[in-house]
Short mmCIF file of C-alpha atoms in Angstrom, two decimals:
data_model
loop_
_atom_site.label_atom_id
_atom_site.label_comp_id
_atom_site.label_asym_id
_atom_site.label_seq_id
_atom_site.Cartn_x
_atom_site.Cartn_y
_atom_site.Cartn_z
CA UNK S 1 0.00 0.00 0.00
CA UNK S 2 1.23 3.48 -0.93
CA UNK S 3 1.05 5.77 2.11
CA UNK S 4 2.01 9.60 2.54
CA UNK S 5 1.97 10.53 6.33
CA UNK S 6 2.25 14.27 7.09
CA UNK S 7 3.82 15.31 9.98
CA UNK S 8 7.47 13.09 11.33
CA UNK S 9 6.20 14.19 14.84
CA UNK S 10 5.90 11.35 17.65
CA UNK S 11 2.68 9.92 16.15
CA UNK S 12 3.12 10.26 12.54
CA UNK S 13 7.00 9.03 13.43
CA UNK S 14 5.64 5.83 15.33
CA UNK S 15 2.95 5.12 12.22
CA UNK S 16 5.61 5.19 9.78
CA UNK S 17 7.69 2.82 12.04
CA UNK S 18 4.66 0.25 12.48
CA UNK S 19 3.96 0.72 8.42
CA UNK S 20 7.71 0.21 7.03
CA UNK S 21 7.91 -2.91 8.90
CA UNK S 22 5.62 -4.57 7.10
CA UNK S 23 6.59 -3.80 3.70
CA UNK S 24 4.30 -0.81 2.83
CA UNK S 25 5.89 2.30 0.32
CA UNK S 26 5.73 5.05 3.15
CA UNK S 27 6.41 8.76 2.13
CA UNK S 28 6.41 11.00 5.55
CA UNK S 29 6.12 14.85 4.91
CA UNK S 30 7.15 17.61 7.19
CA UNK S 31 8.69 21.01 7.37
CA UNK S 32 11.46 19.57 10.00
CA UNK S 33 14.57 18.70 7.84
CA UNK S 34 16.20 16.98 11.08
CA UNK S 35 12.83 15.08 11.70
CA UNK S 36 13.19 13.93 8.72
CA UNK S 37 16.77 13.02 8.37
CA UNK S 38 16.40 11.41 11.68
CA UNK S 39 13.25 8.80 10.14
CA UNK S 40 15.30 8.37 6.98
CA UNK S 41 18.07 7.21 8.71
CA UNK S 42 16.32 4.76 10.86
CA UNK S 43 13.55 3.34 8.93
CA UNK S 44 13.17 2.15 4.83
CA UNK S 45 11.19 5.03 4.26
CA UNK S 46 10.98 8.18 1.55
CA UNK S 47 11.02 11.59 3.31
CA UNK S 48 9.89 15.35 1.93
CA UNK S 49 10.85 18.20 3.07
CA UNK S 50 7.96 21.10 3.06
CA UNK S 51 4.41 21.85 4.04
CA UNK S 52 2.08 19.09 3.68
CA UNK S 53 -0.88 21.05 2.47
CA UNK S 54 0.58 22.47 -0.54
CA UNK S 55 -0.44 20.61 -3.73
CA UNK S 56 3.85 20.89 -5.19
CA UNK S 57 4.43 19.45 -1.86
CA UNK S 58 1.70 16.57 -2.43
CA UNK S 59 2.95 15.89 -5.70
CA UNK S 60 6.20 15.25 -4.61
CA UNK S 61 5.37 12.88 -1.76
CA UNK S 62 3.85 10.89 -4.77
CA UNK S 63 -0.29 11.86 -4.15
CA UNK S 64 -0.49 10.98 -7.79
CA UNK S 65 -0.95 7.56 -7.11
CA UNK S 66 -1.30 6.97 -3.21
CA UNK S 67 -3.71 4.88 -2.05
CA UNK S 68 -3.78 6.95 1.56
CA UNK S 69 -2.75 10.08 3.07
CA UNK S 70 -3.00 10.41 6.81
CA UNK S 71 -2.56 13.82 7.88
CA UNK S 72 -1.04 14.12 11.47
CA UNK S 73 0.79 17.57 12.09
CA UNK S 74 0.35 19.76 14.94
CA UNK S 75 -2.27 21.85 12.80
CA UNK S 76 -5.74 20.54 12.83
CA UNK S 77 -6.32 23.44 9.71
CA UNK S 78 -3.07 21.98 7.82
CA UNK S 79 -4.49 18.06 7.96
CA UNK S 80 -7.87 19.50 6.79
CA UNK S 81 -6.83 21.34 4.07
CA UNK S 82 -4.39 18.59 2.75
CA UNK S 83 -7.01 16.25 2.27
CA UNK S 84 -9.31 18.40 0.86
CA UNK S 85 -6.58 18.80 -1.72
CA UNK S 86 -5.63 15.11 -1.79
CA UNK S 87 -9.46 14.87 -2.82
CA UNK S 88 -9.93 17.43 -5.42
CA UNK S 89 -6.41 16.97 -7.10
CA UNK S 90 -5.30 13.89 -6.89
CA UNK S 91 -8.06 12.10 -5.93
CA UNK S 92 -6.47 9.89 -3.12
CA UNK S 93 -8.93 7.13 -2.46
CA UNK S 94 -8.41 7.32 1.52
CA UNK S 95 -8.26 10.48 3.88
CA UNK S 96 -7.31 10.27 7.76
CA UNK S 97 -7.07 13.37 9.57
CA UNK S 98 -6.02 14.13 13.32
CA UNK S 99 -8.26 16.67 14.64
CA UNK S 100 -8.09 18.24 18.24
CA UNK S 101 -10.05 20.80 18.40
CA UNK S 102 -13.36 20.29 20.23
CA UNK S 103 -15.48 22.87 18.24
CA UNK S 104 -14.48 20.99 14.72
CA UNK S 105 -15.54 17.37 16.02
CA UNK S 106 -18.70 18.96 17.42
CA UNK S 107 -19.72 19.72 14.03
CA UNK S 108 -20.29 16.17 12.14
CA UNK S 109 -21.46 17.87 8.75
CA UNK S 110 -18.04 20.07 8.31
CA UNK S 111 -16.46 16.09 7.33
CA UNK S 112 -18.14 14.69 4.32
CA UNK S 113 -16.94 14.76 0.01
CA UNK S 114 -19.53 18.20 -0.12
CA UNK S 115 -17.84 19.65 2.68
CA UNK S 116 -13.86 18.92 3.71
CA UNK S 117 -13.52 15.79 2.49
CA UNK S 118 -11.95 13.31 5.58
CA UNK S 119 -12.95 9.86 5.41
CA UNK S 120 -11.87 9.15 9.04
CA UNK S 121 -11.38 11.54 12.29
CA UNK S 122 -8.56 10.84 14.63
CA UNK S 123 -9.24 13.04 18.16
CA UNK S 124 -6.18 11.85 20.20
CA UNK S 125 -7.48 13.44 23.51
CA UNK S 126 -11.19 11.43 23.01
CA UNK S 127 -9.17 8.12 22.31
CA UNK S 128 -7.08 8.90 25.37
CA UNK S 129 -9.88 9.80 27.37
CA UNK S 130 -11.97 6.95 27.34
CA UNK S 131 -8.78 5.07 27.72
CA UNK S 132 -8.52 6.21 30.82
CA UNK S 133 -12.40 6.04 31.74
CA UNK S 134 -11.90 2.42 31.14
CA UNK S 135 -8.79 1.96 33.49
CA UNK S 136 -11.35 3.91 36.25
CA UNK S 137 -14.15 1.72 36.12
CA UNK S 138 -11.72 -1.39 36.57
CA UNK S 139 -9.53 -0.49 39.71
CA UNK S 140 -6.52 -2.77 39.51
CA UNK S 141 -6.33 -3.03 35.79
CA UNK S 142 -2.71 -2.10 33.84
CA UNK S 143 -5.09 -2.39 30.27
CA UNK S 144 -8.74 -2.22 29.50
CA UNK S 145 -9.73 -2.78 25.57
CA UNK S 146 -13.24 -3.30 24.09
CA UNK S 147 -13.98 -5.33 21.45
CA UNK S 148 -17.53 -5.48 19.86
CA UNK S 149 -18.46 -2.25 21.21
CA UNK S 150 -17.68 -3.19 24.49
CA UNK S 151 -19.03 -6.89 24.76
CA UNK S 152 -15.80 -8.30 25.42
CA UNK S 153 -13.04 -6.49 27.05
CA UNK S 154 -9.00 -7.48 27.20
CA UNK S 155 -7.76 -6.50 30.62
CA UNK S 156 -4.17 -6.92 31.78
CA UNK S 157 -3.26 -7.47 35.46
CA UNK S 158 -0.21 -7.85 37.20
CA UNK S 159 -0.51 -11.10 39.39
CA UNK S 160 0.37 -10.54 42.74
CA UNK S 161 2.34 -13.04 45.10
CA UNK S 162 -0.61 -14.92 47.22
CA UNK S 163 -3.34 -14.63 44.45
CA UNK S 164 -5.70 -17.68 43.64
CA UNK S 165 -4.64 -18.62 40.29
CA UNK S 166 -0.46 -17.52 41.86
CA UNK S 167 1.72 -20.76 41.34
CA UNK S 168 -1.27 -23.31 39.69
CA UNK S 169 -1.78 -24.25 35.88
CA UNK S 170 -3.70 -21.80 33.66
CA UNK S 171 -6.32 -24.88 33.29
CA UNK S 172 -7.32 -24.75 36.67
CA UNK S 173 -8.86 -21.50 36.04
CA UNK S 174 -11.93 -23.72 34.82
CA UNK S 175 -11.78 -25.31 37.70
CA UNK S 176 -12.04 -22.59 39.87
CA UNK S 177 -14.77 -20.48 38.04
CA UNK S 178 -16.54 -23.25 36.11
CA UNK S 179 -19.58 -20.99 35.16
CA UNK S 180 -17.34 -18.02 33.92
CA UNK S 181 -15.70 -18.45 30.21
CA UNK S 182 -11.99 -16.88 30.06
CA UNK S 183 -9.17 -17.14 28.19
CA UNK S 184 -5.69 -15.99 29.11
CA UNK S 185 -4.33 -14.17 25.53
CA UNK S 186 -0.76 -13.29 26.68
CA UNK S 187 1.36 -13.41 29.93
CA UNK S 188 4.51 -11.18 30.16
CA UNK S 189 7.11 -12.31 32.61
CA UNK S 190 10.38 -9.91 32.96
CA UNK S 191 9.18 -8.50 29.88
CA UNK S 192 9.47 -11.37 27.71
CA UNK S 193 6.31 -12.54 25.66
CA UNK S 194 4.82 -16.30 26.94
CA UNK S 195 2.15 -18.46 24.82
CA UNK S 196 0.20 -19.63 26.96
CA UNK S 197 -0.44 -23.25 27.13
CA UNK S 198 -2.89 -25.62 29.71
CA UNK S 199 0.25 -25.76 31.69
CA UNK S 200 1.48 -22.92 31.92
CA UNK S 201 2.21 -21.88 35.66
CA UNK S 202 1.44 -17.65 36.40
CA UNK S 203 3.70 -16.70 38.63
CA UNK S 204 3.55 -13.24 41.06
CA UNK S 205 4.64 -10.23 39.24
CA UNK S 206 3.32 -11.52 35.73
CA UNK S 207 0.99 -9.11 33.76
CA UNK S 208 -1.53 -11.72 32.48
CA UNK S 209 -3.73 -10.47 29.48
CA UNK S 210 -7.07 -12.14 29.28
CA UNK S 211 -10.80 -11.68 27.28
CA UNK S 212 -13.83 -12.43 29.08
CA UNK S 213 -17.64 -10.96 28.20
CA UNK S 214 -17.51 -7.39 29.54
CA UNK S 215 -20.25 -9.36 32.65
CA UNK S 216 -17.37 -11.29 33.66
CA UNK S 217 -14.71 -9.42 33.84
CA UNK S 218 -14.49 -8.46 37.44
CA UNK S 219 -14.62 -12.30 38.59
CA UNK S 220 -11.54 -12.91 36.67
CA UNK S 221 -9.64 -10.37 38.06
CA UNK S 222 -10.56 -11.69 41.59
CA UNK S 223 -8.73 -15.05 40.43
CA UNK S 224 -5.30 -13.13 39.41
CA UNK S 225 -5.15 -10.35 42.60
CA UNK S 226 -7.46 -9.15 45.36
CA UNK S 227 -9.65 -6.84 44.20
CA UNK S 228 -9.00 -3.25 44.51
CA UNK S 229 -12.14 -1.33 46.17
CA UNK S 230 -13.96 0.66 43.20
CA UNK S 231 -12.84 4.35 43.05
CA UNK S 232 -14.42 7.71 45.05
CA UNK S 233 -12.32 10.28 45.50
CA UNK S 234 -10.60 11.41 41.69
CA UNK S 235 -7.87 14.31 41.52
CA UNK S 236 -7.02 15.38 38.32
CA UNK S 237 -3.68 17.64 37.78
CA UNK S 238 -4.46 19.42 34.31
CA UNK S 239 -7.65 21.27 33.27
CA UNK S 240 -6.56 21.12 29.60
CA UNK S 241 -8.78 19.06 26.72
CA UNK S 242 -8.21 15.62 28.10
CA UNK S 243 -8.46 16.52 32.03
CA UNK S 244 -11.99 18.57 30.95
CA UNK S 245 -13.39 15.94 28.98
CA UNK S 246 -12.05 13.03 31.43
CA UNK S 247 -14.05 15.10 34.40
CA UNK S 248 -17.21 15.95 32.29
CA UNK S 249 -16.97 12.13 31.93
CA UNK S 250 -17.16 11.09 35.12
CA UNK S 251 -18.09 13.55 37.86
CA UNK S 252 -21.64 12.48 38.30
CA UNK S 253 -20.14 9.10 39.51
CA UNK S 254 -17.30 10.35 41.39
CA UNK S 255 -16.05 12.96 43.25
CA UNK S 256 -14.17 14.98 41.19
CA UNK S 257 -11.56 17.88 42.00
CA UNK S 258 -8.99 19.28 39.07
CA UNK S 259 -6.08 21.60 39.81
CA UNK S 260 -5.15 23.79 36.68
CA UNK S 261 -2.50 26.55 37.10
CA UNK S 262 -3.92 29.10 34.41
CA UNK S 263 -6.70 31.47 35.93
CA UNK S 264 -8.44 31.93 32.83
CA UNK S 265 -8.47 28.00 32.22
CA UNK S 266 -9.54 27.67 35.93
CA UNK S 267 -12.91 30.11 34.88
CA UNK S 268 -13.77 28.46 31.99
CA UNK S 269 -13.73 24.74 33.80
CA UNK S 270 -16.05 26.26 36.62
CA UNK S 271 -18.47 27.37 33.96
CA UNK S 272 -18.30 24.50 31.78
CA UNK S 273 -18.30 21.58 34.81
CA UNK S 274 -21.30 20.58 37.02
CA UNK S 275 -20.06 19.06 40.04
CA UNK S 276 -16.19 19.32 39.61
CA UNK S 277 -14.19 21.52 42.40
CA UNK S 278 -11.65 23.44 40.30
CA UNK S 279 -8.47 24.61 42.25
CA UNK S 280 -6.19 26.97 41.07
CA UNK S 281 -2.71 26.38 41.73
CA UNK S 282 0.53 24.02 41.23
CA UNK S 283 -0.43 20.06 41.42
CA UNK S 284 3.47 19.92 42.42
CA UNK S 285 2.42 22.46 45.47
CA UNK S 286 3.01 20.14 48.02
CA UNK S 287 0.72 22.36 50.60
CA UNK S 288 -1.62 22.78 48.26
CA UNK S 289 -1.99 18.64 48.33
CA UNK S 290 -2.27 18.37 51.78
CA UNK S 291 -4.75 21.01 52.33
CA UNK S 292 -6.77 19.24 49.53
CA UNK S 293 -6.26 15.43 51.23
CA UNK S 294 -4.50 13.86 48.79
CA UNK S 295 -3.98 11.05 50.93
CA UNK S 296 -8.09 10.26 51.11
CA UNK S 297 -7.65 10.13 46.91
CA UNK S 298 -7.93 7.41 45.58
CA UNK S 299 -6.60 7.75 42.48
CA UNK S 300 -4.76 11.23 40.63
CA UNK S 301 -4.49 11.62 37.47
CA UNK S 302 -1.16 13.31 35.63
CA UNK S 303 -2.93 14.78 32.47
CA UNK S 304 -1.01 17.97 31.49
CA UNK S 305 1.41 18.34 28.53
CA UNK S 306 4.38 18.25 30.35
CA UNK S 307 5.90 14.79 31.25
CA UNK S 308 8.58 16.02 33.93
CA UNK S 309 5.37 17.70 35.67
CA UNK S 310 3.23 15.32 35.43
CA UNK S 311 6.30 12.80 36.71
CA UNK S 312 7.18 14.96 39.44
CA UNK S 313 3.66 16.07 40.52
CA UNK S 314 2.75 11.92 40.49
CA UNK S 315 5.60 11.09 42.73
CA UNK S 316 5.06 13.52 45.12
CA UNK S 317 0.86 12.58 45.40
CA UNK S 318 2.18 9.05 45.72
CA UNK S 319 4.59 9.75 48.50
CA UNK S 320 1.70 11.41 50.25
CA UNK S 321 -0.55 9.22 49.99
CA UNK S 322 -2.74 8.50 46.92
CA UNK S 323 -3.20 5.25 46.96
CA UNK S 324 -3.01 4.79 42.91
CA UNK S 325 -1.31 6.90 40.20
CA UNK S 326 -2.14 7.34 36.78
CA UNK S 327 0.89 9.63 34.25
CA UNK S 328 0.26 10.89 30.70
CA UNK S 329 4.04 10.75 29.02
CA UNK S 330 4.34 12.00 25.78
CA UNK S 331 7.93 10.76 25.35
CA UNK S 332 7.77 6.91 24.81
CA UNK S 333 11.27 6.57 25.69
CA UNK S 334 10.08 7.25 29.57
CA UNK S 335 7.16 4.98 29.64
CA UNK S 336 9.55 1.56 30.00
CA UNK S 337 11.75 3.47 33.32
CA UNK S 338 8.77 4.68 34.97
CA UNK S 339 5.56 2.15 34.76
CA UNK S 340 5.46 -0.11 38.07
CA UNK S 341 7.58 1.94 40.33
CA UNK S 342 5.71 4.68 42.05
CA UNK S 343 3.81 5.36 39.30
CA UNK S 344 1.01 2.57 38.88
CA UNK S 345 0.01 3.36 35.17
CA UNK S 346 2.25 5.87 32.41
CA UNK S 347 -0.44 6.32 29.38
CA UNK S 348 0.99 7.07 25.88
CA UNK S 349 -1.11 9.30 24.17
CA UNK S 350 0.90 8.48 20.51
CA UNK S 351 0.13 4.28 21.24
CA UNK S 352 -3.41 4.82 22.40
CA UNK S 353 -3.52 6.88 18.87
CA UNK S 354 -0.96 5.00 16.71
CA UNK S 355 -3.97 1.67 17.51
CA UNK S 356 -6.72 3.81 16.55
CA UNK S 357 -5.02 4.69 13.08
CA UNK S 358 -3.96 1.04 12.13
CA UNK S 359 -7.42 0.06 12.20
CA UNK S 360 -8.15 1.84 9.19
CA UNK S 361 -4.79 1.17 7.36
CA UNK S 362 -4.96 -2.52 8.03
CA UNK S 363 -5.69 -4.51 5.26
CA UNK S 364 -8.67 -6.96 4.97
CA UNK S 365 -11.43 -6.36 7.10
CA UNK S 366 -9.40 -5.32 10.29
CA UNK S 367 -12.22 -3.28 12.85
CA UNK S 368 -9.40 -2.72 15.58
CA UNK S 369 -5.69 -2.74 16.34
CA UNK S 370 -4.30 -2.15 19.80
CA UNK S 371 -1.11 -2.34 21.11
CA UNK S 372 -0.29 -4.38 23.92
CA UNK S 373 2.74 -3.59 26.59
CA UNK S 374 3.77 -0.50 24.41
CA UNK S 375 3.95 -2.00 21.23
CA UNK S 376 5.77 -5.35 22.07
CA UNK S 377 2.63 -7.10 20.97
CA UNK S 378 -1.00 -6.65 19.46
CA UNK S 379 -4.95 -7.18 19.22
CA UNK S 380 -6.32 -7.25 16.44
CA UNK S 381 -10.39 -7.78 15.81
CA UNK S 382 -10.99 -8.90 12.66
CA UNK S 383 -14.66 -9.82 10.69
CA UNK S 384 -14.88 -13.16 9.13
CA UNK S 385 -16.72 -12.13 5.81
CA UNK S 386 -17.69 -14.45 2.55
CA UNK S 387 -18.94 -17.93 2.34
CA UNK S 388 -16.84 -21.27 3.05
CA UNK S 389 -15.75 -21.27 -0.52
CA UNK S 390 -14.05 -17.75 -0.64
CA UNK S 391 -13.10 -17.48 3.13
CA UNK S 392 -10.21 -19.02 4.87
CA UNK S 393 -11.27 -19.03 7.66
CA UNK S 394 -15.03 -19.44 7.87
CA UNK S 395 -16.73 -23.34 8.39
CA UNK S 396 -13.09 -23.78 9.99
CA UNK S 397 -12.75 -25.18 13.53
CA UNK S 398 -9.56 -23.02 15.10
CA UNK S 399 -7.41 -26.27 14.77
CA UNK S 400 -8.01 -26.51 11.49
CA UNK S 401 -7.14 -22.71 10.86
CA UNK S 402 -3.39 -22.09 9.47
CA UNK S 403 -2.48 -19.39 12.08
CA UNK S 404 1.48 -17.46 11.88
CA UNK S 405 3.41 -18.34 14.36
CA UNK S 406 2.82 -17.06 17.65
CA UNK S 407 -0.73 -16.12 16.74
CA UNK S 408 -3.78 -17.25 18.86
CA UNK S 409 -7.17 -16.21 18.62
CA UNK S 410 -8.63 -15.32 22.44
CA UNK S 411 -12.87 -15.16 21.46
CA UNK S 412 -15.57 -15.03 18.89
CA UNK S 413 -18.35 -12.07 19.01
CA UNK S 414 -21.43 -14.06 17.41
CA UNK S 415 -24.42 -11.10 17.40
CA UNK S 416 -24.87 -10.43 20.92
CA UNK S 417 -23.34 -13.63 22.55
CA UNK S 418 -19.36 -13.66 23.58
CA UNK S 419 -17.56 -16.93 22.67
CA UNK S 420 -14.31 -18.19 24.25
CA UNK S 421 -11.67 -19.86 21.73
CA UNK S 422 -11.10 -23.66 21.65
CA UNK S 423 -9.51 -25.67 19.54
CA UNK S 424 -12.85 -27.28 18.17
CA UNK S 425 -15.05 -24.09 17.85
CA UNK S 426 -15.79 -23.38 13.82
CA UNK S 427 -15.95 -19.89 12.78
CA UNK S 428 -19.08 -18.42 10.59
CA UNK S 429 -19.44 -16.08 8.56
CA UNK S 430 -20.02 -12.59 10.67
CA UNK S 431 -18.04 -13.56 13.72
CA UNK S 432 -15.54 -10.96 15.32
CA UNK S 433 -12.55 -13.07 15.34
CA UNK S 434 -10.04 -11.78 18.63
CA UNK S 435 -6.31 -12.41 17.93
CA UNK S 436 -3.17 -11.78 19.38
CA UNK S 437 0.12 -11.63 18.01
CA UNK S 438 3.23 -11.82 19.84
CA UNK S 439 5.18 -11.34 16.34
CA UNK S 440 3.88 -8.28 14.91
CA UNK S 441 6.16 -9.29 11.61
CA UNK S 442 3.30 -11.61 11.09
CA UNK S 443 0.10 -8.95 10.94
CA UNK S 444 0.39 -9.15 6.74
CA UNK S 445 -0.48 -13.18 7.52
CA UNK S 446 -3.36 -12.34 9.68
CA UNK S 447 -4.87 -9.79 7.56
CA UNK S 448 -4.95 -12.29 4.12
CA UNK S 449 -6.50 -14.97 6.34
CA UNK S 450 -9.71 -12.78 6.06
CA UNK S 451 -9.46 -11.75 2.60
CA UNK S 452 -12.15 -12.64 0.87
CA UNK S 453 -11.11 -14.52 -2.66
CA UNK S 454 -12.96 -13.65 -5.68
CA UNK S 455 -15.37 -16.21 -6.25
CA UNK S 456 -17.39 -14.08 -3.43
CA UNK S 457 -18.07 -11.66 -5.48
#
């Protein structure tokens, strides 16, 4: 697939790392000659200096004959006006656009072929916040995905050293919930990828990986770790996009209180929020903390732009006294040293993202892509389309089913109903298909399993 990615930034640098590796002609386009030189020197990739929405600069990156641009600068106004020219001039068959601003995404009738023509909206600090939502509403969990709209969830936990499940076979898990259907995806131990197998042993300090129905999934966490009591008390450092939205979100569940250094930002969050208490001040103020209790919170939230901030300001609630953490670092490179320590959960914005935008450059019919411990492995949901004649994969049992290596598929999403894998269940035509990969180099595999051949049409 011919791409052209605008912007070498941390998201649009990431996509074009995730692309090149399997074997895609990437052109990345930016006004940053060092950005650039930096990509070019690092990945298999074709670079372009200049601004992204300018048609010479379009025709350079080779818009001619691209079968996608994905427009991911820092200006929402530059990615909409590139693919309104990718549309009109060169007639680029797919259009992806990252747009922050809340008063454009508000507006569904700005994004269709009469209007600017974007065939899919990326809003990084939506994705992010209902990331984190999800982590809130399961208090213990490292990962929360949906699948299906929500009818099946991935959650990772870290095992802890006295659990149930702690030192016993992964096929006792039957035994212990018989009337519960699970199925451990992926266990990381010391950062190495396992397969799991029936006799596989989980051990304390693993972060286990399974899919359950969404109904389910708080019994399964009982069996890896005692369950942490659900959340009150929420402090949020960072009234910016994704600290608003998180506590429009959730303040008629919780109690809610945001601290947000700029006075004018402090008004408008007053207005705007029902039930939120809005302090003004430093979240690294340690008196400011202790007047405000941090040690009753239950959880606070890092959510500004700045990592060392939100670092520093997370250490310090920790030491006195939240009892859970949760970071926002927009420097991958810190998100390895820092997870685990003090700091119960680091959140990268650009992976959250970088899943969100695979989706829809996946071949085949790929619904969802998410990373799994930063990128070391993935989810992908897939739709089994076509008849038993054109599909490879549908009137199959899973034995039967010529999966890469390293590749298992977790559950089937049959209309409403949630189906764990086993070796002996046959796929039909509709099912969401769950996989993981530990071996991303195998993803081009995965997605021509559910082409659909010719004779379908």
């Amino acid at each position: 697939m011919k791409i052209i990615i605008l912007g070498a930034g941390q998201v649009g640098g990431s996509l074009a790392e995730h692309l090149a590796s399997e074997a895609n002609d990437i052109t990345v386009v930016d006004t940053d000659g060092e950005r650039l030189r930096d990509l070019g020197d690092r990945l298999d990739i074709r670079t372009v200096q200049g601004r992204g929405s300018l048609p010479t600069v379009l025709r350079q990156a080779g818009a001619d004959d691209a079968d996608m641009l994905v427009a991911v600068t820092n200006s929402d106004e530059t990615n909409m006006v590139a693919c309104q020219v990718a549309h009109t001039l060169f007639h680029t068959p797919t259009k992806i656009a990252r747009v922050r601003e809340a008063a454009y995404l508000t507006r569904s009738e700005l994004f269709d072929n009469e209007a600017i023509p974007v065939d899919v909206l990326i809003s990084p600090e939506q994705v992010v916040t209902n990331y984190i939502k999800r982590l809130i509403q399961h208090p213990g969990a490292l990962q929360v995905i949906d699948f299906a709209e929500g009818k099946a969830q991935l959650v990772a936990v870290k095992a802890y050293y006295g659990g149930p499940l702690v030192g016993q076979q992964l096929r006792q898990l039957r035994e212990h919930m018989p009337n519960v259907e699970t199925r451990v995806a992926a266990i990381f131990r010391r950062d190495r990828p396992i397969l799991p197998q029936g006799d596989t042993v989980i051990e304390a300090d693993d972060e286990v990986f399974f899919i359950a129905a969404k109904a389910n999934i708080r019994a399964v966490m009982s069996e890896m770790r005692r369950l942490d009591e659900t959340y009150k008390r929420i402090v949020i450092a960072g009234g910016g996009q994704i600290g608003e939205r998180l506590a429009e979100a959730i303040e008629s569940r919780y109690q809610v209180k945001i601290i947000e250094m700029n006075p004018a930002r402090c008004r408008h969050l007053s207005d705007t929020l029902d039930s939120t208490v809005v302090l003004q001040g430093s979240a690294s103020d340690r008196d400011l903390l202790m007047e405000e209790n941090i040690a009753d919170a239950d959880i606070f939230l890092a959510l500004t732009n700045d990592d060392e901030a939100n670092i520093m300001s997370s250490l310090l609630a920790k030491r006195l006294g939240a009892k859970k953490v949760m970071t926002i670092i927009n420097n991958p490179a810190y998100v390895d040293l820092i997870q685990g320590g003090d700091i119960d959960i680091a959140i990268s914005p650009q992976l959250a993202t970088i899943g969100t935008l695979l989706a829809h450059v996946r071949r085949g019919d790929i619904v969802s892509v998410h990373s799994l411990r930063r990128g070391a492995a993935e989810a992908i949901e897939a739709i089994a389309h076509g008849d038993e004649k054109s599909s490879k994969v549908i009137g199959k049992a899973i034995e039967n089913i010529g999966l890469p290596p390293g590749t298992t598929i977790g559950a089937i999403i049959r209309d409403e109903e949630v189906i764990i894998a086993h070796d002996d269940t046959v796929i039909a035509a509709g099912d969401h298909v769950i996989l993981f990969l530990v071996d991303k180099k195998h993803i081009r595999d995965v997605e021509k399993l559910f082409h659909v051949g010719l004779s379908f049409f």
